[in-house]
Coordinates of C-alpha atoms in Angstrom, one line a residue:
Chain A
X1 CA -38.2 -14.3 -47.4
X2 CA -36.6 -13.9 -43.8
X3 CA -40.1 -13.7 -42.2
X4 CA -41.4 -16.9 -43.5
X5 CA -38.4 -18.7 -41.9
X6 CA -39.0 -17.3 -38.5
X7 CA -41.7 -20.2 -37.1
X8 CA -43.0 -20.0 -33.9
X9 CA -40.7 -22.9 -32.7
X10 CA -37.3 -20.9 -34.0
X11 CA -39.2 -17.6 -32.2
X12 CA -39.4 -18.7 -29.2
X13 CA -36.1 -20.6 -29.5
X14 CA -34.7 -17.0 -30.2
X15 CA -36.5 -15.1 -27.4
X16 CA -35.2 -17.8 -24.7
X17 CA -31.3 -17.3 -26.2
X18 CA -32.1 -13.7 -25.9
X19 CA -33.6 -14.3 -22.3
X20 CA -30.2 -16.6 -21.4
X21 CA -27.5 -13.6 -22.6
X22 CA -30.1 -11.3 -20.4
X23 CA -30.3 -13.1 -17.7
X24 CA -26.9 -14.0 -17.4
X25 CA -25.5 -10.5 -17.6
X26 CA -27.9 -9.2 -15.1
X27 CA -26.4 -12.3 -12.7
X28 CA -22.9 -11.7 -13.9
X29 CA -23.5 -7.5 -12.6
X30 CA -24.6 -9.1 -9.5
X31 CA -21.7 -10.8 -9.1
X32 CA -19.4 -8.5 -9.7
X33 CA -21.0 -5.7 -7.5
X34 CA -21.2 -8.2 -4.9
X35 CA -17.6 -9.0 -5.2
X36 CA -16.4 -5.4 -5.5
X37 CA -18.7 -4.8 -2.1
X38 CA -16.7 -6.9 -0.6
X39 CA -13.8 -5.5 -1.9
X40 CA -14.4 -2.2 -0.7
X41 CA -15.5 -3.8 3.2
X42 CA -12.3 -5.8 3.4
X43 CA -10.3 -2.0 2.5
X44 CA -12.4 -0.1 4.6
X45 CA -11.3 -2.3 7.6
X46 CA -7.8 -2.9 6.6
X47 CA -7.6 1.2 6.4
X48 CA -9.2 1.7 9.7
X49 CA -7.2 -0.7 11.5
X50 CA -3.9 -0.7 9.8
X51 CA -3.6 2.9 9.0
X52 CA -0.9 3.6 11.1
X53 CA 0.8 0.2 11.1
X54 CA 3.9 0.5 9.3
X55 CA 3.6 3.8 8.3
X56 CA 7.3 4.8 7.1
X57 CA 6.3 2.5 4.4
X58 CA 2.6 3.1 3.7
X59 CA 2.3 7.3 4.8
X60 CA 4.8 8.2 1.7
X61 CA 2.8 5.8 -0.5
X62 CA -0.3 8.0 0.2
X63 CA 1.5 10.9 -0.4
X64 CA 2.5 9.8 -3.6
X65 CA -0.7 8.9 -4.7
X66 CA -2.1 12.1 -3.5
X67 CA 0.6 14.0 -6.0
X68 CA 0.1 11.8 -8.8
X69 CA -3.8 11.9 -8.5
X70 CA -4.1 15.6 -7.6
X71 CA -1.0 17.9 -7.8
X72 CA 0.1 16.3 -11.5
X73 CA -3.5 17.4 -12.9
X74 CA -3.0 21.0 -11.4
X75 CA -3.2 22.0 -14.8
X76 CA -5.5 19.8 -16.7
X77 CA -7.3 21.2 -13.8
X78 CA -7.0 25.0 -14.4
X79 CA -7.4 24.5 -17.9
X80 CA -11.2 22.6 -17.9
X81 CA -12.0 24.8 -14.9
X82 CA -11.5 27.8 -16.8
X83 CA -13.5 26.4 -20.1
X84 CA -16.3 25.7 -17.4
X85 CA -16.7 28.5 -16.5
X86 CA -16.6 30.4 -19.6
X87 CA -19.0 27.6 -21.7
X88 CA -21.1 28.1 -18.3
X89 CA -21.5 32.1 -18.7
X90 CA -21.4 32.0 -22.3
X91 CA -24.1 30.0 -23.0
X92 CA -26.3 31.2 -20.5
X93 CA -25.2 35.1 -20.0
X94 CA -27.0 35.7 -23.2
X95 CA -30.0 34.2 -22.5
X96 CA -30.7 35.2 -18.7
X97 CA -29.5 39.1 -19.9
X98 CA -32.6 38.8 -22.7
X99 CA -35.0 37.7 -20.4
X100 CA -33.7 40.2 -17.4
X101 CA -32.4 37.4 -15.5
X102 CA -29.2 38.7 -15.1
X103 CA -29.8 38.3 -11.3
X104 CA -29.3 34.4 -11.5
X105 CA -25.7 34.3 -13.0
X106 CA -24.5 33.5 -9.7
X107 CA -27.6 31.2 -9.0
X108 CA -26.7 29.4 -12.3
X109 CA -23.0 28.8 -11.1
X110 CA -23.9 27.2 -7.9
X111 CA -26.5 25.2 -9.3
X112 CA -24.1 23.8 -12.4
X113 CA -20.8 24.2 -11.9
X114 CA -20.3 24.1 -7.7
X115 CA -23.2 20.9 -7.5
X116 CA -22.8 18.6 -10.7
X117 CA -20.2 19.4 -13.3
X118 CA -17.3 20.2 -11.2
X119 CA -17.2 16.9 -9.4
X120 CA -17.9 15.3 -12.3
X121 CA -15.2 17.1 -14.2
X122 CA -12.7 16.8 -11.7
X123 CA -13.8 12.5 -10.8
X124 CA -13.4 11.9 -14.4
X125 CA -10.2 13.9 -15.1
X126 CA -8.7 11.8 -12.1
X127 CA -10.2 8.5 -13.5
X128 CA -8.4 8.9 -16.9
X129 CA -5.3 9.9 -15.4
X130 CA -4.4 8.2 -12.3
X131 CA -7.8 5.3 -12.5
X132 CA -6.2 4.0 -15.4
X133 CA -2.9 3.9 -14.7
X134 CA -2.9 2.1 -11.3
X135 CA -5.5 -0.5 -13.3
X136 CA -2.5 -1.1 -15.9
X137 CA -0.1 -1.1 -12.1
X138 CA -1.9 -3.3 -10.4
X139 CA -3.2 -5.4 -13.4
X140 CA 0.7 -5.8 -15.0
X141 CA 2.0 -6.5 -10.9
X142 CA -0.7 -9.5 -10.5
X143 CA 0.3 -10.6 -13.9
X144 CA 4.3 -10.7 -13.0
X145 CA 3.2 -12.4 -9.1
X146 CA 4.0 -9.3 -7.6
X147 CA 1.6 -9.6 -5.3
X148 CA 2.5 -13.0 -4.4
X149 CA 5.6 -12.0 -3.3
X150 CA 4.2 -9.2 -1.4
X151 CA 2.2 -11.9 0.6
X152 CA 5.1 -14.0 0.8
X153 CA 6.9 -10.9 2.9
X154 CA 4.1 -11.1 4.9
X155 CA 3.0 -7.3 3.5
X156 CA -1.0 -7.3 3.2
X157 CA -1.0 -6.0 -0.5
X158 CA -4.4 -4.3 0.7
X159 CA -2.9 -2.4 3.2
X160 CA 0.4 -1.8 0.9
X161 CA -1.1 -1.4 -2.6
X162 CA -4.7 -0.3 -2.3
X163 CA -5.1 1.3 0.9
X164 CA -2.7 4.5 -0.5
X165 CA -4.6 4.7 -3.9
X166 CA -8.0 5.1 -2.2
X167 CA -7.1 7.8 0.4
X168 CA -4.6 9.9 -2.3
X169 CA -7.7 9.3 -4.9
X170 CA -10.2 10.4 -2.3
X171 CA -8.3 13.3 -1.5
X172 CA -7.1 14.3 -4.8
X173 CA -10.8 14.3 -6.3
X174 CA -12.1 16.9 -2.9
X175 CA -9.4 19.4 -3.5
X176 CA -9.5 19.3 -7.2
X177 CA -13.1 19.9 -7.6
X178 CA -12.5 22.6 -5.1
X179 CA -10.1 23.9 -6.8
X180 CA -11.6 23.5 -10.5
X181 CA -15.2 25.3 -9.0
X182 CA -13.2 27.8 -7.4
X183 CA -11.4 28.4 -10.8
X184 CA -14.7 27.9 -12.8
X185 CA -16.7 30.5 -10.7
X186 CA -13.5 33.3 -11.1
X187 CA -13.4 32.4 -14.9
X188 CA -17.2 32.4 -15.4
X189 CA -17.4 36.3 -13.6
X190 CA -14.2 37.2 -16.8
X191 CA -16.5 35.7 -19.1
X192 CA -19.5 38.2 -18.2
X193 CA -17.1 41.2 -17.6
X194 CA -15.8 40.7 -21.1
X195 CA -19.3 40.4 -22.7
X196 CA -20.3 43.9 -20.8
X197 CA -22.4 42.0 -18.9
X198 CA -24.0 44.8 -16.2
X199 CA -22.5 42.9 -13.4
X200 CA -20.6 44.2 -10.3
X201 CA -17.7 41.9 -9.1
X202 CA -19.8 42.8 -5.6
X203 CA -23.2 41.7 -6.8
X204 CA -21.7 38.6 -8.6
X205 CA -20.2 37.1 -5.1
X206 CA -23.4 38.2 -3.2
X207 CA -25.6 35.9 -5.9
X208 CA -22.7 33.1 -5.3
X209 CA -23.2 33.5 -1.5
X210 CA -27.2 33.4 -1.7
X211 CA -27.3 30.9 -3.8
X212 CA -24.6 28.8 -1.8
X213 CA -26.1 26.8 1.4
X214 CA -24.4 24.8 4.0
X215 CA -25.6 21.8 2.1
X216 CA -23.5 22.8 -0.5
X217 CA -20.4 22.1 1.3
X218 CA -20.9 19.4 2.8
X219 CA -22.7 17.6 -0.3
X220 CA -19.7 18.2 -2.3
X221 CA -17.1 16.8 0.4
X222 CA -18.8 13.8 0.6
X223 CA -19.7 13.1 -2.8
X224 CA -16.4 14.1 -3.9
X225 CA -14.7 11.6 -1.8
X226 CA -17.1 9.3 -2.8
X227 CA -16.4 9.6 -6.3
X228 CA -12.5 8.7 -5.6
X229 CA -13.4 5.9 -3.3
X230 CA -15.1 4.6 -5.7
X231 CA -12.7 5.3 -8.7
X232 CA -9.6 3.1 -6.8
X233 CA -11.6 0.9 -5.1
X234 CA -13.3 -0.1 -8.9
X235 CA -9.5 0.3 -10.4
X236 CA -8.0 -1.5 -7.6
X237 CA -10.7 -4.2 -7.5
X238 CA -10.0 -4.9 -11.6
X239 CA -6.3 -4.6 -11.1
X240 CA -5.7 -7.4 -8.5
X241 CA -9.0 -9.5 -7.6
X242 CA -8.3 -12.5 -9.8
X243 CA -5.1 -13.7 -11.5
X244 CA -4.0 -12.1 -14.7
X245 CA -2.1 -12.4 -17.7
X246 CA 0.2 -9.4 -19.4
X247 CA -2.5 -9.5 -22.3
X248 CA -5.5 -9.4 -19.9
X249 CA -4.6 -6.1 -18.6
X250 CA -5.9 -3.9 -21.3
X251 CA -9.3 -5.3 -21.7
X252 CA -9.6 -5.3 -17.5
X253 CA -8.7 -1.3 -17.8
X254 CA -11.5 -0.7 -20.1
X255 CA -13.9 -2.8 -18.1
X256 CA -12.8 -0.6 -14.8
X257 CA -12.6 2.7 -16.7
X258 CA -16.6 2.0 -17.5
X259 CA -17.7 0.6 -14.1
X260 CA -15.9 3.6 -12.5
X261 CA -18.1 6.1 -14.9
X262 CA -21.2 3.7 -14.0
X263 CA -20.6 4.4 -10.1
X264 CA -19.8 8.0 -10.2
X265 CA -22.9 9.0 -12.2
X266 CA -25.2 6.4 -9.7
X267 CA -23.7 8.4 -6.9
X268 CA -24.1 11.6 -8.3
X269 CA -28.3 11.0 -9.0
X270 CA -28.0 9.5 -5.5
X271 CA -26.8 13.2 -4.3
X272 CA -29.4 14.7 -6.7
X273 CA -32.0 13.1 -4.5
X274 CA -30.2 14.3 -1.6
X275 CA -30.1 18.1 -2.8
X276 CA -33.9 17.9 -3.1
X277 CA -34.8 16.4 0.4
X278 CA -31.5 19.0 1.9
Chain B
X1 CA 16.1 -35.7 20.5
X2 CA 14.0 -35.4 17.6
X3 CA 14.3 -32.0 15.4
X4 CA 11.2 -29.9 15.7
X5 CA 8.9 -30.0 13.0
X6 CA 8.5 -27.0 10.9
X7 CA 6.6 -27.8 8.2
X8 CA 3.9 -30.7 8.1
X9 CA 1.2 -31.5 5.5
X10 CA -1.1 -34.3 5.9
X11 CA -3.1 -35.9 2.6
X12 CA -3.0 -32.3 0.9
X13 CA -3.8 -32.1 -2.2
X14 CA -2.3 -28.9 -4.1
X15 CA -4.4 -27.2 -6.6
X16 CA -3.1 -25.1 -9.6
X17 CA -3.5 -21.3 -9.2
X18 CA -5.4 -20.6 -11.8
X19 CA -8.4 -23.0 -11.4
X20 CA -9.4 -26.4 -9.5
X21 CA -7.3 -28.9 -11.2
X22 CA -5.5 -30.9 -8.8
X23 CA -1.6 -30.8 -9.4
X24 CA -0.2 -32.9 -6.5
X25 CA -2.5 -35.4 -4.6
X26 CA -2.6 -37.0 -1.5
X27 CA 1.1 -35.0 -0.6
X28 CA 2.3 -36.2 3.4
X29 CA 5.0 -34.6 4.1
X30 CA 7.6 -33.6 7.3
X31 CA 9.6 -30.9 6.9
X32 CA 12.1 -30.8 10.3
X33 CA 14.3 -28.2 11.4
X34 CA 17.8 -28.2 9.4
X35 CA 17.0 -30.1 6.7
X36 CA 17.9 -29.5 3.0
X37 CA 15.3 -30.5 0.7
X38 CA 15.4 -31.2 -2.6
X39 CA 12.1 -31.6 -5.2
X40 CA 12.4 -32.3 -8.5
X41 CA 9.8 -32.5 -11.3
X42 CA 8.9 -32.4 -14.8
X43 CA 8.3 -29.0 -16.3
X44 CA 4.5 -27.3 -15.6
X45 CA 4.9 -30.6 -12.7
X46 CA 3.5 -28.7 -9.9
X47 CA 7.1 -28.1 -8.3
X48 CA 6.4 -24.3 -7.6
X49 CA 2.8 -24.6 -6.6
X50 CA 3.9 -27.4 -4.0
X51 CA 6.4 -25.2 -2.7
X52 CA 3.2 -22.1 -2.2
X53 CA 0.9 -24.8 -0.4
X54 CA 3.7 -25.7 2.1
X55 CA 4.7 -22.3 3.2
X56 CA 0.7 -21.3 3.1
X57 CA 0.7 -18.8 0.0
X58 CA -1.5 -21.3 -1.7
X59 CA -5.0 -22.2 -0.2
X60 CA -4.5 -26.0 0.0
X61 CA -7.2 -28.7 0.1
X62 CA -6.8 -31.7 2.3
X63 CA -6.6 -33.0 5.7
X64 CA -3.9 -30.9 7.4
X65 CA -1.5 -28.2 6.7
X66 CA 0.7 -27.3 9.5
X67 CA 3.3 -24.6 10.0
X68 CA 5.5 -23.9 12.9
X69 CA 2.8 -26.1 14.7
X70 CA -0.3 -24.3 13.9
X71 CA -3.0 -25.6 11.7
X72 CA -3.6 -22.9 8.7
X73 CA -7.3 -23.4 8.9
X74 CA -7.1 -22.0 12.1
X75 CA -4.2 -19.3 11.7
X76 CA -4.5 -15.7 12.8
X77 CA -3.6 -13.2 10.1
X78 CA -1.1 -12.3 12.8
X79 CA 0.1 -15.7 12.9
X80 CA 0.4 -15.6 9.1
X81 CA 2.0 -12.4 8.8
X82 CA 4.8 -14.2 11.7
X83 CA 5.1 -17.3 9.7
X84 CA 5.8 -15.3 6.2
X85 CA 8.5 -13.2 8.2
X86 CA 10.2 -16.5 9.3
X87 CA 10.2 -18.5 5.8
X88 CA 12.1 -16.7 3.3
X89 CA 10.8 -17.2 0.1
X90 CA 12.5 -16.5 -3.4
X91 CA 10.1 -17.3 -6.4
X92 CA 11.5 -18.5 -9.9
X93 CA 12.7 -16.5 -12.7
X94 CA 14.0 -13.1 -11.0
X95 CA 12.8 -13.0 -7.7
X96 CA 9.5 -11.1 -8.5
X97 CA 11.1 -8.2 -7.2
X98 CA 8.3 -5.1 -7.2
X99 CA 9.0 -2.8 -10.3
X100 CA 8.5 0.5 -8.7
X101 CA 11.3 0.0 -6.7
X102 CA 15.2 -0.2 -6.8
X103 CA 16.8 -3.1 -5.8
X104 CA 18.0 -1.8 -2.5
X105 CA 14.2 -0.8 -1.9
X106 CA 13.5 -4.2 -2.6
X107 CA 15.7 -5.4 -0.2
X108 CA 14.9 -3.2 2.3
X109 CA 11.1 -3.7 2.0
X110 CA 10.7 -6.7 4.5
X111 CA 12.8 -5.2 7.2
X112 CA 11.5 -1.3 6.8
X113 CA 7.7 -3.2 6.7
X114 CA 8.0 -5.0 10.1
X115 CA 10.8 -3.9 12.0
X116 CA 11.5 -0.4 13.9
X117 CA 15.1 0.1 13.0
X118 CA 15.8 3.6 12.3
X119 CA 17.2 4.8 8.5
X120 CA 21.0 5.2 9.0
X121 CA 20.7 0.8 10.9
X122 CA 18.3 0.2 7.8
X123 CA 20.5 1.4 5.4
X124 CA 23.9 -0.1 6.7
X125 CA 22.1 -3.4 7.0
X126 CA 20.5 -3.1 3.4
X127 CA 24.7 -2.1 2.1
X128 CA 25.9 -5.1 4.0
X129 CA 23.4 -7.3 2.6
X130 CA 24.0 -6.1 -1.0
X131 CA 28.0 -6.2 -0.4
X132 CA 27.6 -9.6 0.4
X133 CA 25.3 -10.0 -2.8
X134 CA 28.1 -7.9 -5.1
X135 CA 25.2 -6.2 -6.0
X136 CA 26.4 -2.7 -4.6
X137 CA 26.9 -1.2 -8.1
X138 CA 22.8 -2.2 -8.7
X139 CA 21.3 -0.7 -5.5
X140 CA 19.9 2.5 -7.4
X141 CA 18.7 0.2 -10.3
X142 CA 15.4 -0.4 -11.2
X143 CA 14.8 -4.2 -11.6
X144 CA 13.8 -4.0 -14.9
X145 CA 17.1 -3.0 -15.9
X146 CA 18.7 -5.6 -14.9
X147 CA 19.7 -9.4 -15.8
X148 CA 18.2 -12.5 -14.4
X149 CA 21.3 -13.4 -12.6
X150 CA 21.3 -9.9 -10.8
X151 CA 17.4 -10.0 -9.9
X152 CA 17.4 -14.0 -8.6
X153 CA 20.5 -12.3 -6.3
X154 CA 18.3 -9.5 -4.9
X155 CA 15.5 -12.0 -4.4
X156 CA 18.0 -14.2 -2.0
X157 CA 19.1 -11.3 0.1
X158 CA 15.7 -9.5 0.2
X159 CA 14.2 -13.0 1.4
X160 CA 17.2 -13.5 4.2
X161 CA 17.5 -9.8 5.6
X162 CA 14.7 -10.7 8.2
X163 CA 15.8 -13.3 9.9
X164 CA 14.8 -16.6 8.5
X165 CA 14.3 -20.1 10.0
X166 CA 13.0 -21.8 6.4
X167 CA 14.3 -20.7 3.3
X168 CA 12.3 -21.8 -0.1
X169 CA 13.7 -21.5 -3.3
X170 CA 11.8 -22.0 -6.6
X171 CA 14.6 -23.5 -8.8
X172 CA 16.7 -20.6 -7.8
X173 CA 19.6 -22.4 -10.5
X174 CA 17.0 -22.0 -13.7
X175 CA 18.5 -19.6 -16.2
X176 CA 22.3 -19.4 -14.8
X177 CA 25.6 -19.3 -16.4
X178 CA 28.2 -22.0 -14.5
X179 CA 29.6 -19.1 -12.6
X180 CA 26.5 -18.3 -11.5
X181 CA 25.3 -21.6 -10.4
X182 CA 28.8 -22.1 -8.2
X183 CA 28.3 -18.7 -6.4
X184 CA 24.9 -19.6 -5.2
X185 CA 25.7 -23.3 -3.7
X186 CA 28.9 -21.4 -2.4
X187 CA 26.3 -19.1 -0.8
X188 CA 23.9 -21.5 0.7
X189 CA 26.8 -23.4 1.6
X190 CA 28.2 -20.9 3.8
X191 CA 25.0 -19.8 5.2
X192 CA 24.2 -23.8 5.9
X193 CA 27.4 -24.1 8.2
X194 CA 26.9 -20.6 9.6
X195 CA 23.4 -20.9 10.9
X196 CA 24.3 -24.5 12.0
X197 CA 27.1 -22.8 14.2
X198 CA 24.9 -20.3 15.6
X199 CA 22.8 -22.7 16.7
X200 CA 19.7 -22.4 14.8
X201 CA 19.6 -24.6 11.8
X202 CA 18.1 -22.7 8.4
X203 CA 15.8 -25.4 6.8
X204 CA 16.2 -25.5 3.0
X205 CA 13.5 -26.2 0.7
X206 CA 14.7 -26.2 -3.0
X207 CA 13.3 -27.2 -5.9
X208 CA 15.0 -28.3 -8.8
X209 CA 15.4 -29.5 -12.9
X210 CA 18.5 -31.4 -11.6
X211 CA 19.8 -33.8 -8.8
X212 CA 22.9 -33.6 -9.5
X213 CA 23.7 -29.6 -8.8
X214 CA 22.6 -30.6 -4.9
X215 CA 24.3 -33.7 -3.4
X216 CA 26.9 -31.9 -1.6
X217 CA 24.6 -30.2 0.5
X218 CA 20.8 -31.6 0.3
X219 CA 20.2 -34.3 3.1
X220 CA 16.6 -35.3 1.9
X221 CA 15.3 -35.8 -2.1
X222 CA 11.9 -35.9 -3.7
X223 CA 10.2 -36.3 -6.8
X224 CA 6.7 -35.2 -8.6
X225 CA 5.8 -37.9 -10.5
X226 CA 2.3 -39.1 -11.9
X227 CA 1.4 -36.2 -9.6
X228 CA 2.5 -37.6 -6.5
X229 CA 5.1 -36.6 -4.2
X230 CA 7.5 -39.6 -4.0
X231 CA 9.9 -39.4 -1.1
X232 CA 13.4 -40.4 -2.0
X233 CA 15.6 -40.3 1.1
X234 CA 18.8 -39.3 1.5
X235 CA 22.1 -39.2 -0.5
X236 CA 22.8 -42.5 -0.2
X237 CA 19.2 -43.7 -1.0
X238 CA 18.7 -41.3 -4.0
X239 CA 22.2 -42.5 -5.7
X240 CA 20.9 -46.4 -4.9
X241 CA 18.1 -45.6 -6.5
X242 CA 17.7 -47.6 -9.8
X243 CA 14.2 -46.4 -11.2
X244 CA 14.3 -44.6 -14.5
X245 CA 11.9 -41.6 -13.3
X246 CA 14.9 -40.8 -10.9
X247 CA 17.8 -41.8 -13.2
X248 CA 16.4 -39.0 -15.7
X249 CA 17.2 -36.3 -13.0
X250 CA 20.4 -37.7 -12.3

């Protein structure tokens, strides 16, 4: 029988193996947040002192990144901000008209679509589209000494490479959550009118605007822009921090893809504190 | 007069990219002003990573690596961003050109990165550069689309459109057809006598599978061996030399 093979020597032989793997994946986290921290330091001072330095290079580069990351997803965007607002209403419309809550429609939309799932939506929609593909960029350049010869021109790749991808990701995840909660809220109010829902257009936006605070904005620019920072910085970090083969680059792209959820949902509970103490 | 001294590592021991191992110990060695250099090596011998550690790509360990008379343990990034502009460097196998770009992008990279010309200079520089190249019919051509010869071509010219005072070429003869070969020792050849005219000497630092394709216009030979840098002289001392290690790249 299993059991009777299991001594107490081979037990605890198993428990330290198991404390070994433990212990050595907590360190290896470590490591690899400490090294991504530094990461994002060295780009936050290459950005602030080389923004404008060379900039008929690097200023189109942003721009670029900016269209691919944000005006390419236009319509992914549209599409999930329309669901989210209509899965939004229709799930709860029913419910709030039953109990004669019809009053907090607008209270709902704030609290769900303008605080948590828009950014979310929007940081992961931008994280499969444009994350990914500058990890396979970046990972496929190191791979064929790209950057190398980038250094050799005396071009900081930093500045050149990773610099763009972190302001156009920044940007493009603030305007599409914008955009996507501003399409969300107008699809939500559809959903209700088509339901009969006894709702004025009027009464709707006044709910929206009580339920809105100054917080509101402000929490969702900076979180917003933290979930792109974060997105590039983890994507750029997998892409080019140590030398790669062709056939390490798919494996590096699904380690980023799941750090980059792992910060934007550590960032958002942050903010969750943050909208209780605000 | 002696000729300046461009180049100069001191008991430097150059490491493989990829992890600690020591490729080439103990490596002294004088690069001056106008001299053409060539290195040859067995295959995997440590030939390209020798050539990163001298121009300061590679994080060498060791005693002293100087360039242009500065230590690089005590370099300024700005110092290192003024060496990189001076040494031209075209890497093995293509040129590493960047594959987002075409090949007059690629050109044009170095000289839109650092300098201030305006578009309409930029561009008649870039067309001059590729005319000179016969790469005219390419400019719009993503590199991936083209053949080794054409690529190792854009390398050379995107490497020597800043002007260069060290140009280091990773076995830049790998890969070509005869043809091929002759136009780029016609090339350097020309650009050897012009630069010397001008007054300001390129320095060549080449390495090599072969010798032989070089004689006519290297002045100083060396060869990994055993991991070591053994110098070899000049023409006249290379060809005297009777030691199989150097006979096999002869």
């Amino acid at each position: 029988m299993a059991t009777a093979d299991l001594s107490p020597r081979r037990a605890v032989a198993a428990w330290r193996v198991y404390q070994d793997t433990l212990g050595g994946r907590v360190l290896s986290f470590l490591q690899v947040l400490r090294e991504l921290g530094a990461f994002a330091m060295i780009t936050l001072v290459v950005t602030l002192t080389k923004f404008n330095k060379s900039k008929r290079v690097v200023h189109p580069l942003i721009v670029t990144h900016i269209w691919r990351a944000g005006i390419m997803l236009l319509p992914m965007v549209s599409f999930m901000g329309v669901a989210l607002g209509l899965v939004i209403i229709g799930q709860t419309v029913a419910l709030l008209t039953r109990v004669g809550a019809q009053d907090y429609i607008g209270t709902v939309m704030v609290t769900v679509v303008v605080r948590e799932l828009g950014p979310l939506l929007a940081a992961f929609l931008v994280l499969a589209r444009s994350g990914t593909s500058n990890v396979v960029e970046l990972g496929t350049a190191r791979a064929l000494g790209e950057v190398e010869a980038l250094e050799s021109l005396g071009i900081d790749p930093i500045h050149y490479l990773v610099m763009p991808r972190v302001i156009g990701l920044s940007l493009a995840v603030f305007c599409l959550t914008t955009y996507m909660v501003l399409i969300g809220i107008a699809s939500g109010y559809l959903f209700a009118f088509m339901q009969d829902v006894p709702l004025t257009l009027g009464a709707y936006l006044s709910q929206l605007i009580e339920a809105l605070r100054w917080q509101d904005f402000a929490l969702l620019m900076v979180k917003t822009t933290m979930f792109g920072c974060v997105i590039a910085v983890v994507n750029c970090y997998h892409g080019l921090a140590r030398p790669l083969n062709i056939e390490d680059v798919s494996q590096v792209t699904t380690r980023a893809v799941v750090e980059s959820v792992i910060g934007v949902v550590l960032i958002d509970a942050v903010f969750l504190v943050g909208y209780f103490f605000a | 007069m002696s000729p300046e001294v461009l180049i100069e590592l001191q008991k430097i021991d150059v490491m493989r990219e990829d992890g600690p191992a020591t490729i080439v110990r103990d490596v002294s060695w004088t690069i001056s002003r106008g001299e053409f250099w060539v290195i040859c090596g067995p295959p995997s011998g440590g030939k390209s990573s020798l050539l990163a550690t001298a121009v300061g790509l590679s994080r060498p360990s060791g005693e002293s690596l100087r360039i242009f008379g500065r230590n690089l343990a005590e370099a300024t990034e700005a110092e290192q961003v003024d060496w990189r502009r001076r040494i031209g460097f075209v890497f093995e196998n293509g040129g590493r050109l960047l594959s987002h770009l075409t090949v007059a992008q690629n050109v044009a990279l170095p000289l839109e990165y650092h300098s201030a010309m305006s578009e309409a200079e930029l561009d008649a520089k870039v067309e001059e550069v590729l005319r000179r190249a016969e790469l005219v019919a390419q400019a719009h051509t993503m590199p991936s689309r083209l053949n080794l010869r054409v690529q190792q071509r854009a390398g050379l010219m995107r490497a020597l459109i800043v002007p260069t005072e060290v140009l280091v070429l990773d076995n830049p003869l790998n890969g070509l057809s005869p043809r091929d070969a002759r136009w780029w020792l016609d090339y350097l050849r020309e650009l050897q006598v012009q630069q010397a005219g001008n007054g300001k000497p390129l320095t060549f630092i080449v390495t090599s599978d072969d010798f032989r394709d070089w004689l006519d216009l290297a002045d100083r030979f060396a060869l990994i061996r055993n991991n070591e840098l053994h110098m070899l002289g000049n023409r006249e001392q290379l060809l005297a030399n009777k030691d199989a290690g150097v006979l096999e790249f002869l």
